[in-house]
Amino acid sequence: MNHWIIAPVILPALLAPIIGYVMRHDIVIARIASVAGTIGLVAIAAGLFATAAPGETFVYRLGDWPAPFGIVLVLDRLSALMVLLTSALALIVLIHAIATNWDQKGLHFHALFQFQLMGISGAFLTGDVFNLFVFFEVLLIASYGLMIHAGGRQRMRAGLQYVVMNLAGSTLFLFALGTLYAATGTLNIADLAVRLREIPVEDAAIVRVAAMLLMIVFAVKAALFPVQFWLPGAYSNAPAPVAALFAIMTKVGAYSIIRIHTLVFGPDVPATGDMAGLWLFAAAVVTVAVGAFGVLGARRLMPLIAFSVLGSMGTLMLAVSAFTPGATTAALYYLVHSTFAAAALFLIADLVITRRPGDTLTTLPATVQNGLFAALFFGAAIGMAGMPPLSGFLGKLFVLDNLRDPAEIGWAWTAVLLGSLITIVGFARAGSALFWKSTAFVLPQNTITEDEEKEEGPITHDPATAWEVVPTMAAIGMLAALSIFAGPAARYFELTSEQLFDTDAYVGAVLDNPEGLKPYPSEGYGDEAAAEGYGDDTPAEGHADESQSDEGGH
Amino acid sequence: MELIVATSVGAMTAAGVYLILRLRAFPVILGLALLSYAVNVFIFASGRLAVNLPPVLQYGDAQYSDPLPQALVLTAIVISFGMTAVLVMVAIGAFLESGTDKVDIDPGDEDEEEPVK
Amino acid sequence: MGEGSNLLVIIALLPFIGALIPGWMIRAGRNACATFAAVPTVLALVMLGLLVPDVMRGEVVQARFEWLPQLGLSASFFLDGLGLLFAGMILGVGLLIILYARFYLSGDDPMGQFYTYLLLFQGAMLGIVLSDNILLLLVFWELTSLSSFLLIGYWKHLPEGRQGARMALAVTGSGGLAMIGGMLILGNIVGSYELTDILASGDMIKESDWYLPALILILLGAFTKSAQFPFHFWLPHAMAAPTPVSAYLHSATMVKAGVFLMARMWPALAGTEAWFYIVATVGLITMVLGAVIALFKDDLKALLAFSTVSHLGLLTMLLGFGTTAAAVAAVFHIINHLTFTAALFMTAGIVDHEAHTRDIKRLGGLAKLMPITATIGTIAALSMAGIPLFNGFLSKEMMLEEASHTYWFENPWIVPALATLGALFSVAYSLRFIFHTFGGPVRDDYPHKPHDPPFGMYAAPALLVVFVVAIGVMPFLADPLVAVAASAVAGETLHPHLKIWHGVTPALFMSIAAIGGGIVLLLIHRPLDRLWIAAPRPEAKAIFDWLLAKLVTATRWFTDVTHNKSITCYLAIFAVASVALGFAAWSGGGIAPPTRDLVPVPPLVGLGFVLLIVGAASVVLFHRNRFRALVVLSIIGLMVSAGFVYLSAPDLALTQISVETVTIMLLLLALHFIPKETPKETRIGKRIADGVVAVVAGTGVGALAYAFMRRDVDTISGFHLDNSYEGGGGSNVVNVILVDFRGYDTYGEIIVLGIAGLIIYALMQALLGGPAGRKLRNTDFARDLSKDRHPLMMVVATRVMMPIAVMVGIYIFLRGHNYPGGGFVSGLVIAIALLMQYMASGFAWTQSRQRIQYHAMIGFGVVIAGLTGVGSWLAGKPFLTSAFGYFEFPPIEEFELATAMLFDLGVFLTVLGAVMLMLFSLSRIARYAGQSVNLEPMDYDPADRVKQLEEGRE
């Protein structure tokens, strides 16, 4: 029994309250603890990643109860990948937040940050839909706290909208889960996968509703049309580092769709197989367009970035909507890419905005280190807009190449290609206004060699310290690495999606309960079991298990 | 009974949805509270209805109501309580900061120039 | 892979590695910077030289590395005749440009940056001509767009530089994206993205149904890059770049990338009707149009820019003809155009650099002031005009020869005629370049007195001019290179023989006509020029800017309308979408007949139901009075709890009612700070619409619930019933599920509560700190408070109740595992008791009487719960594995202890802490808002009264 599987949840969960209570008056200790914890999380995630890489599916039965009756954590390539991604991003963002003193602009930043990590890791690791809901709530409520961190008029109002929207989403999530339980009588993802495949289409109406509602819930998180409206307002008003961390939150929605709608409601399921792909595709195409338009039409930098995030989610979900192993491979590649691209953009934006009055795209005197910021922005922008040499371009090609359905090619390709053209133009305009026009009255400077030298324009703020710049560079560096090592990375993603589409393996791993678990499973369950009532302790070892494993086997 | 439960859920949902579509924070809060009532009953109903069954295990008794949805509802209640509390505070905060308790932000009253920091 | 192929890879990488150097070397001075920028280029050139023999022998040097095999993208390079020709051009001219730029750039320009960009571009360009994988080619293709964007915008303080850069990026970028589509289609047809495979399977491609879309998309890429009509307009604006850049990118190399691509794809795509009519026609139009416009440009660089456009059109047309002879002519003209046009650009740069103007109308007579420059310029220009004994003449002869027997829709005249016209105009503008710049009398109104520049500056163009003459006089020198390159294009071995005299051919007469006509045109240039200026003509840049502006406005409008920050709209859309999609999903599947009978309804329940419905209705109707709405809400909650009781779910009822109590209390406290009334501000129409949405949603949910309540399903909960006692040690199954079977959920749940507490506290602090705090101080909330805030009766009652409530709480906590109750409920009960204390006796008084810190409670609660779970690791069991035992305590009878109860303790503490922290925060705000605080339990203390009476008696 590998206890490390739950470590990504427990570590921050134990650390956060201590930071929140014991260290709440000493920012230094809190910072040390938070950074140490995050580094620890990265290490653990890396370990889990290595563990899952060979392809075995590890199951952690909480409370020592057999699946599907207790809650299980499942570690496979996909969950390991997501946890690693989360921790890496978290470390980058945390360092930025500390270097720029964002964490001091309000209380409990680090506690909330750790809780956020706990929620996200938990959501990625769980093998139980209701538990997924619980951890959605954990990460959401933590995100509320981070979203309104440091207060401020606009941010409070945007925060209120963010909270309301997500509460509505959570309510729908509960409706969906109720429907799902009513239709299947179980909550364990593997067990659901088994039972879904037994439901005939003639009796599928209820469970289909559940599947659809779940998809909408996840779509809200993934910011897909027509439930994407909340994102720009929220992201552009959140503290920039928090917005950078939120880059992973949209991915939680994407992950949930990839996981649930492949494993449980997948295309091979007679009852529900026909739905997800169709609706996702349409939604994704529109989302790409909405994002691109938003980028070109933006008046301010933060909304511009937020809309570019929207567009990237559209592209990502286009790949997901194909529900083929190949397309999912591309989707995973693009997922990792877009996470770091969005983070890089928000981080560099933070460096610039805090040095100029507001983030409007009007021409103002150049900030200190204009050249350096310009270079970083250029890097992040071509990453997001999908220009070489960074991973965005490969990701775009990868996605397009995997959308082979002639019926879809027209729409998908037009959307993605035109979308990225508009995005490129939008970024070019913004960058030119922010970094080029601003130099109009002074001599051009060398963007490459001016790291520390002060330069033109009135220096309203101090130049960024190395620690402030490093996180952004790290995020961009991730894009470069993802591009250079595209082959190995894609290989892992390929294996991941193969494992994802191998439902039987997953079901088998989860539902084959080892002997000697705590309870004495009695033969069969359900109504006739209820009829036996209390006090029957017939130690019929593992009947339930066998019946389960049979189901799991086919 | 099923009909009654279904109707109640429907009624509470309808009222809740109507209220969250109002323009002010407070009715929205009420609406979400109503919705959470509705969804709690909804989940509870997903365990099907049973009357006059013993709440706890006891000798020889045959039937029990489905305990799992009840547990789920308990969790849901607690969570939605926490959420509501936060929502209330955020609403108060938004009101005190901006002087209005409107949930919508009209293009006008968000000045573009204000730095986002 | 032989060592030749290793060389190939190194060549491809060198410029990128080199690009890192200048940025650092600039600190060592401008010369060092230039030198080190030259090093990688020279190295690459030398290595290329080593490969020449192999290629000349007709071999193809190849190198291949996997990059992204899942996509079919490999880092594979190959070098054949065509590649060699272009690679040589790119590196050779690159070297000359580096030399030239060293002298051209002024001291203020950041030179390191310039060379970095230049080498980046060089690398991208080399990549295009060397890559053996069309996806790799796309990568480099887009890289050239990016690096040219940076180079054109190099003088970022000049608006035309910025605009030119953006326009170039937009146009070539869009072409590149179109090409992505084309290349992907091509790859799907062939089943491989390797260029060698694609070139080998030309017939398969031409037969495919996808041929035409692929062709058009790829040509879009080529045309935009090579500034073909109607995409030619970006090139002149790109001339805002420093002249070295214009010479390098916009005449010699980058703009030839499109031509290169057409040549490269020739075996795969050329030879069809579509190819001929698209490519040849566009090329023809571009050639003529460019030549005509060039004649009327006064800016030297603009003149050269349009001449370049015209010559690119010529090349495109030749490739469009699709004959091998035309291919040979094209290859030959590529070389010639490179030599003379690069030289001309540098000459223009020198003139600009010396005379500080490029305006022909302000120049003239420079021949006497700067003879060397004049000579160079004249020779190059004559070659451009196609005068015999210069290389331009040879390739233009071949072009005219090809044109002379080309039919266009059965029409034998149109192509030759237009070709001659183009040639005629090019003669005219070339001669104008010579005579109006260098010829004529010396003027005295130059902005700056011109004279010949230092050797370093004219060395480069001089060298090029040597080629111009050499090839012009001894064409056979170029034979071998043209042969290999042309063979590579045609995909078959060719042996062209380039010579000056072809005998008396139609082409000869066409040339003569062109030259004659050109001279005439130049003579009557002045009146023509006036006509031209008078004539209305579309200004491409204006149109482009207008389109872009319109697009921006449109997108901005769209974004503002859709994302109007109106959360109510978003929620309405959300609700409608959910119902609609839910219904769509439902109708996609069938539904089995009901299996459960309806449960009978006793009248009492009916009454509760009516109450609930009425409540729901009245909340909607009277929600404007917020207090009343709250009361009604609580009634609804009560009915729900009652329903839970009736439906044998006591735990739910208990929790529901206590949670509701706390919620209502918090909302009441909240109402202290926000308006008590909701104004009537929505139009009736919106209210009706919302009503419809609400009713539809409600109906949907209700119907769904009814549907599944009538049908049985086989659930997993039987297991929990069976194992609750033996496995979980509790007979209250619900509670055992909460703390054991699904304890993990509960763990997450209390963490949510803990976070809620933290957020509220942090938020409170932020508010009191910020402007809101000041606002609070200045608002008077006290008005609606009752005079006697702490009535005696209530104080006493709560005081008495307190211990009882605590007892009840503990009791509920302890019995939880076996009977309805548990840590959560008991936590709430005690919290409620404290709330009562607060309401009765005021917060300060209560606060001063209990010392526990709420942060601590939350912290301990969560940690205890967590550690309880971790504790089971000691037993080698998974997280949250419970253990329990029965113990004898002498006074009491047998008593059960379960680790689950410890977990429950965590729950208890967290709940209590969270609720109290929320309360604390609210009251902090209240006190901050200036609400007076009583330190005595009651404002009115009866004891005083007694004292007074006694005093009175004495």
PDB file of N, CA, C and O in Angstrom, chain C residues 756-798:
ATOM      1  N   ALA C 756     -13.328  28.712   4.684  1.00  0.00           N
ATOM      2  CA  ALA C 756     -14.334  29.776   4.767  1.00  0.00           C
ATOM      3  C   ALA C 756     -14.006  30.702   5.923  1.00  0.00           C
ATOM      4  O   ALA C 756     -14.001  31.934   5.779  1.00  0.00           O
ATOM      5  N   GLY C 757     -13.681  30.114   7.083  1.00  0.00           N
ATOM      6  CA  GLY C 757     -13.343  30.939   8.237  1.00  0.00           C
ATOM      7  C   GLY C 757     -12.179  31.868   7.924  1.00  0.00           C
ATOM      8  O   GLY C 757     -12.251  33.084   8.133  1.00  0.00           O
ATOM      9  N   LEU C 758     -11.115  31.277   7.360  1.00  0.00           N
ATOM     10  CA  LEU C 758      -9.924  32.082   7.059  1.00  0.00           C
ATOM     11  C   LEU C 758     -10.277  33.219   6.109  1.00  0.00           C
ATOM     12  O   LEU C 758      -9.931  34.385   6.336  1.00  0.00           O
ATOM     13  N   ILE C 759     -10.987  32.874   5.031  1.00  0.00           N
ATOM     14  CA  ILE C 759     -11.299  33.899   4.028  1.00  0.00           C
ATOM     15  C   ILE C 759     -12.040  35.055   4.692  1.00  0.00           C
ATOM     16  O   ILE C 759     -11.680  36.222   4.553  1.00  0.00           O
ATOM     17  N   ILE C 760     -13.069  34.677   5.468  1.00  0.00           N
ATOM     18  CA  ILE C 760     -13.903  35.737   6.055  1.00  0.00           C
ATOM     19  C   ILE C 760     -13.058  36.630   6.948  1.00  0.00           C
ATOM     20  O   ILE C 760     -13.139  37.861   6.896  1.00  0.00           O
ATOM     21  N   TYR C 761     -12.164  36.009   7.717  1.00  0.00           N
ATOM     22  CA  TYR C 761     -11.313  36.805   8.601  1.00  0.00           C
ATOM     23  C   TYR C 761     -10.420  37.729   7.764  1.00  0.00           C
ATOM     24  O   TYR C 761     -10.389  38.946   7.973  1.00  0.00           O
ATOM     25  N   ALA C 762      -9.765  37.124   6.763  1.00  0.00           N
ATOM     26  CA  ALA C 762      -8.855  37.920   5.928  1.00  0.00           C
ATOM     27  C   ALA C 762      -9.622  39.056   5.262  1.00  0.00           C
ATOM     28  O   ALA C 762      -9.185  40.218   5.246  1.00  0.00           O
ATOM     29  N   LEU C 763     -10.803  38.738   4.762  1.00  0.00           N
ATOM     30  CA  LEU C 763     -11.611  39.736   4.058  1.00  0.00           C
ATOM     31  C   LEU C 763     -11.956  40.873   4.999  1.00  0.00           C
ATOM     32  O   LEU C 763     -11.812  42.052   4.669  1.00  0.00           O
ATOM     33  N   MET C 764     -12.354  40.491   6.231  1.00  0.00           N
ATOM     34  CA  MET C 764     -12.707  41.514   7.220  1.00  0.00           C
ATOM     35  C   MET C 764     -11.535  42.460   7.425  1.00  0.00           C
ATOM     36  O   MET C 764     -11.687  43.687   7.377  1.00  0.00           O
ATOM     37  N   GLN C 765     -10.334  41.862   7.582  1.00  0.00           N
ATOM     38  CA  GLN C 765      -9.159  42.712   7.782  1.00  0.00           C
ATOM     39  C   GLN C 765      -8.959  43.637   6.591  1.00  0.00           C
ATOM     40  O   GLN C 765      -8.741  44.846   6.745  1.00  0.00           O
ATOM     41  N   ALA C 766      -9.056  43.067   5.393  1.00  0.00           N
ATOM     42  CA  ALA C 766      -8.829  43.872   4.189  1.00  0.00           C
ATOM     43  C   ALA C 766      -9.826  45.026   4.145  1.00  0.00           C
ATOM     44  O   ALA C 766      -9.474  46.169   3.857  1.00  0.00           O
ATOM     45  N   LEU C 767     -11.076  44.716   4.488  1.00  0.00           N
ATOM     46  CA  LEU C 767     -12.117  45.756   4.430  1.00  0.00           C
ATOM     47  C   LEU C 767     -11.809  46.865   5.412  1.00  0.00           C
ATOM     48  O   LEU C 767     -11.784  48.046   5.060  1.00  0.00           O
ATOM     49  N   LEU C 768     -11.538  46.487   6.662  1.00  0.00           N
ATOM     50  CA  LEU C 768     -11.313  47.518   7.676  1.00  0.00           C
ATOM     51  C   LEU C 768     -10.094  48.338   7.325  1.00  0.00           C
ATOM     52  O   LEU C 768     -10.024  49.526   7.633  1.00  0.00           O
ATOM     53  N   GLY C 769      -9.137  47.717   6.652  1.00  0.00           N
ATOM     54  CA  GLY C 769      -7.929  48.460   6.282  1.00  0.00           C
ATOM     55  C   GLY C 769      -8.216  49.465   5.188  1.00  0.00           C
ATOM     56  O   GLY C 769      -7.696  50.567   5.194  1.00  0.00           O
ATOM     57  N   GLY C 770      -9.054  49.073   4.238  1.00  0.00           N
ATOM     58  CA  GLY C 770      -9.210  49.857   3.018  1.00  0.00           C
ATOM     59  C   GLY C 770     -10.172  51.012   3.160  1.00  0.00           C
ATOM     60  O   GLY C 770     -10.603  51.359   4.269  1.00  0.00           O
ATOM     61  N   PRO C 771     -10.530  51.604   2.032  1.00  0.00           N
ATOM     62  CA  PRO C 771     -11.474  52.727   2.029  1.00  0.00           C
ATOM     63  C   PRO C 771     -12.800  52.362   2.668  1.00  0.00           C
ATOM     64  O   PRO C 771     -13.447  53.184   3.299  1.00  0.00           O
ATOM     65  N   ALA C 772     -13.166  51.054   2.525  1.00  0.00           N
ATOM     66  CA  ALA C 772     -14.436  50.616   3.100  1.00  0.00           C
ATOM     67  C   ALA C 772     -14.449  50.913   4.594  1.00  0.00           C
ATOM     68  O   ALA C 772     -15.459  51.312   5.161  1.00  0.00           O
ATOM     69  N   GLY C 773     -13.278  50.742   5.234  1.00  0.00           N
ATOM     70  CA  GLY C 773     -13.219  50.988   6.669  1.00  0.00           C
ATOM     71  C   GLY C 773     -13.622  52.415   6.997  1.00  0.00           C
ATOM     72  O   GLY C 773     -14.486  52.658   7.835  1.00  0.00           O
ATOM     73  N   ARG C 774     -13.028  53.353   6.244  1.00  0.00           N
ATOM     74  CA  ARG C 774     -13.375  54.755   6.505  1.00  0.00           C
ATOM     75  C   ARG C 774     -14.873  54.959   6.305  1.00  0.00           C
ATOM     76  O   ARG C 774     -15.554  55.559   7.121  1.00  0.00           O
ATOM     77  N   LYS C 775     -15.389  54.388   5.218  1.00  0.00           N
ATOM     78  CA  LYS C 775     -16.816  54.543   4.934  1.00  0.00           C
ATOM     79  C   LYS C 775     -17.627  54.055   6.132  1.00  0.00           C
ATOM     80  O   LYS C 775     -18.542  54.712   6.609  1.00  0.00           O
ATOM     81  N   LEU C 776     -17.209  52.897   6.655  1.00  0.00           N
ATOM     82  CA  LEU C 776     -17.938  52.320   7.788  1.00  0.00           C
ATOM     83  C   LEU C 776     -18.002  53.321   8.929  1.00  0.00           C
ATOM     84  O   LEU C 776     -19.059  53.605   9.496  1.00  0.00           O
ATOM     85  N   ARG C 777     -16.819  53.894   9.235  1.00  0.00           N
ATOM     86  CA  ARG C 777     -16.783  54.799  10.388  1.00  0.00           C
ATOM     87  C   ARG C 777     -17.803  55.914  10.225  1.00  0.00           C
ATOM     88  O   ARG C 777     -18.415  56.363  11.189  1.00  0.00           O
ATOM     89  N   ASN C 778     -17.989  56.343   8.976  1.00  0.00           N
ATOM     90  CA  ASN C 778     -18.822  57.533   8.776  1.00  0.00           C
ATOM     91  C   ASN C 778     -20.296  57.204   8.608  1.00  0.00           C
ATOM     92  O   ASN C 778     -21.122  58.098   8.534  1.00  0.00           O
ATOM     93  N   THR C 779     -20.654  55.931   8.483  1.00  0.00           N
ATOM     94  CA  THR C 779     -22.077  55.618   8.345  1.00  0.00           C
ATOM     95  C   THR C 779     -22.628  55.277   9.720  1.00  0.00           C
ATOM     96  O   THR C 779     -21.960  54.651  10.523  1.00  0.00           O
ATOM     97  N   ASP C 780     -23.845  55.694   9.940  1.00  0.00           N
ATOM     98  CA  ASP C 780     -24.454  55.457  11.244  1.00  0.00           C
ATOM     99  C   ASP C 780     -25.423  54.298  11.121  1.00  0.00           C
ATOM    100  O   ASP C 780     -26.500  54.409  10.551  1.00  0.00           O
ATOM    101  N   PHE C 781     -24.986  53.137  11.584  1.00  0.00           N
ATOM    102  CA  PHE C 781     -25.845  51.958  11.479  1.00  0.00           C
ATOM    103  C   PHE C 781     -26.801  51.855  12.664  1.00  0.00           C
ATOM    104  O   PHE C 781     -27.715  51.073  12.662  1.00  0.00           O
ATOM    105  N   ALA C 782     -26.540  52.687  13.687  1.00  0.00           N
ATOM    106  CA  ALA C 782     -27.228  52.434  14.960  1.00  0.00           C
ATOM    107  C   ALA C 782     -28.719  52.705  14.860  1.00  0.00           C
ATOM    108  O   ALA C 782     -29.492  52.241  15.679  1.00  0.00           O
ATOM    109  N   ARG C 783     -29.129  53.444  13.828  1.00  0.00           N
ATOM    110  CA  ARG C 783     -30.519  53.922  13.810  1.00  0.00           C
ATOM    111  C   ARG C 783     -31.524  52.797  14.039  1.00  0.00           C
ATOM    112  O   ARG C 783     -32.460  52.916  14.816  1.00  0.00           O
ATOM    113  N   ASP C 784     -31.325  51.667  13.414  1.00  0.00           N
ATOM    114  CA  ASP C 784     -32.373  50.637  13.462  1.00  0.00           C
ATOM    115  C   ASP C 784     -32.210  49.715  14.676  1.00  0.00           C
ATOM    116  O   ASP C 784     -32.795  48.658  14.741  1.00  0.00           O
ATOM    117  N   LEU C 785     -31.365  50.099  15.613  1.00  0.00           N
ATOM    118  CA  LEU C 785     -31.198  49.231  16.778  1.00  0.00           C
ATOM    119  C   LEU C 785     -32.250  49.587  17.834  1.00  0.00           C
ATOM    120  O   LEU C 785     -32.595  50.752  18.019  1.00  0.00           O
ATOM    121  N   SER C 786     -32.695  48.561  18.536  1.00  0.00           N
ATOM    122  CA  SER C 786     -33.701  48.836  19.575  1.00  0.00           C
ATOM    123  C   SER C 786     -33.003  49.505  20.762  1.00  0.00           C
ATOM    124  O   SER C 786     -31.798  49.368  20.952  1.00  0.00           O
ATOM    125  N   LYS C 787     -33.773  50.235  21.537  1.00  0.00           N
ATOM    126  CA  LYS C 787     -33.162  50.993  22.633  1.00  0.00           C
ATOM    127  C   LYS C 787     -32.545  50.028  23.648  1.00  0.00           C
ATOM    128  O   LYS C 787     -31.393  50.117  24.008  1.00  0.00           O
ATOM    129  N   ASP C 788     -33.326  49.101  24.118  1.00  0.00           N
ATOM    130  CA  ASP C 788     -32.792  48.140  25.091  1.00  0.00           C
ATOM    131  C   ASP C 788     -32.251  46.945  24.321  1.00  0.00           C
ATOM    132  O   ASP C 788     -32.971  46.022  23.971  1.00  0.00           O
ATOM    133  N   ARG C 789     -30.944  46.995  24.032  1.00  0.00           N
ATOM    134  CA  ARG C 789     -30.403  46.002  23.106  1.00  0.00           C
ATOM    135  C   ARG C 789     -30.277  44.638  23.772  1.00  0.00           C
ATOM    136  O   ARG C 789     -30.216  43.612  23.122  1.00  0.00           O
ATOM    137  N   HIS C 790     -30.189  44.646  25.065  1.00  0.00           N
ATOM    138  CA  HIS C 790     -29.949  43.368  25.745  1.00  0.00           C
ATOM    139  C   HIS C 790     -30.983  43.148  26.842  1.00  0.00           C
ATOM    140  O   HIS C 790     -30.700  43.308  28.024  1.00  0.00           O
ATOM    141  N   PRO C 791     -32.207  42.804  26.415  1.00  0.00           N
ATOM    142  CA  PRO C 791     -33.294  42.687  27.405  1.00  0.00           C
ATOM    143  C   PRO C 791     -32.975  41.653  28.478  1.00  0.00           C
ATOM    144  O   PRO C 791     -32.408  40.600  28.201  1.00  0.00           O
ATOM    145  N   LEU C 792     -33.370  41.992  29.694  1.00  0.00           N
ATOM    146  CA  LEU C 792     -33.074  41.166  30.858  1.00  0.00           C
ATOM    147  C   LEU C 792     -33.500  39.722  30.663  1.00  0.00           C
ATOM    148  O   LEU C 792     -32.717  38.791  30.810  1.00  0.00           O
ATOM    149  N   MET C 793     -34.745  39.555  30.243  1.00  0.00           N
ATOM    150  CA  MET C 793     -35.289  38.196  30.105  1.00  0.00           C
ATOM    151  C   MET C 793     -34.347  37.345  29.246  1.00  0.00           C
ATOM    152  O   MET C 793     -33.898  36.278  29.617  1.00  0.00           O
ATOM    153  N   MET C 794     -33.995  37.901  28.097  1.00  0.00           N
ATOM    154  CA  MET C 794     -33.210  37.110  27.140  1.00  0.00           C
ATOM    155  C   MET C 794     -31.844  36.777  27.737  1.00  0.00           C
ATOM    156  O   MET C 794     -31.363  35.661  27.677  1.00  0.00           O
ATOM    157  N   VAL C 795     -31.247  37.802  28.375  1.00  0.00           N
ATOM    158  CA  VAL C 795     -29.937  37.583  28.978  1.00  0.00           C
ATOM    159  C   VAL C 795     -30.006  36.401  29.937  1.00  0.00           C
ATOM    160  O   VAL C 795     -29.281  35.412  29.815  1.00  0.00           O
ATOM    161  N   VAL C 796     -30.953  36.491  30.845  1.00  0.00           N
ATOM    162  CA  VAL C 796     -31.082  35.432  31.854  1.00  0.00           C
ATOM    163  C   VAL C 796     -31.305  34.089  31.166  1.00  0.00           C
ATOM    164  O   VAL C 796     -30.611  33.101  31.411  1.00  0.00           O
ATOM    165  N   ALA C 797     -32.253  34.108  30.226  1.00  0.00           N
ATOM    166  CA  ALA C 797     -32.611  32.838  29.569  1.00  0.00           C
ATOM    167  C   ALA C 797     -31.365  32.213  28.951  1.00  0.00           C
ATOM    168  O   ALA C 797     -31.015  31.060  29.226  1.00  0.00           O
ATOM    169  N   THR C 798     -30.633  33.036  28.158  1.00  0.00           N
ATOM    170  CA  THR C 798     -29.464  32.458  27.477  1.00  0.00           C
ATOM    171  C   THR C 798     -28.454  31.995  28.506  1.00  0.00           C
ATOM    172  O   THR C 798     -27.838  30.947  28.365  1.00  0.00           O
TER     173      THR C 798
END
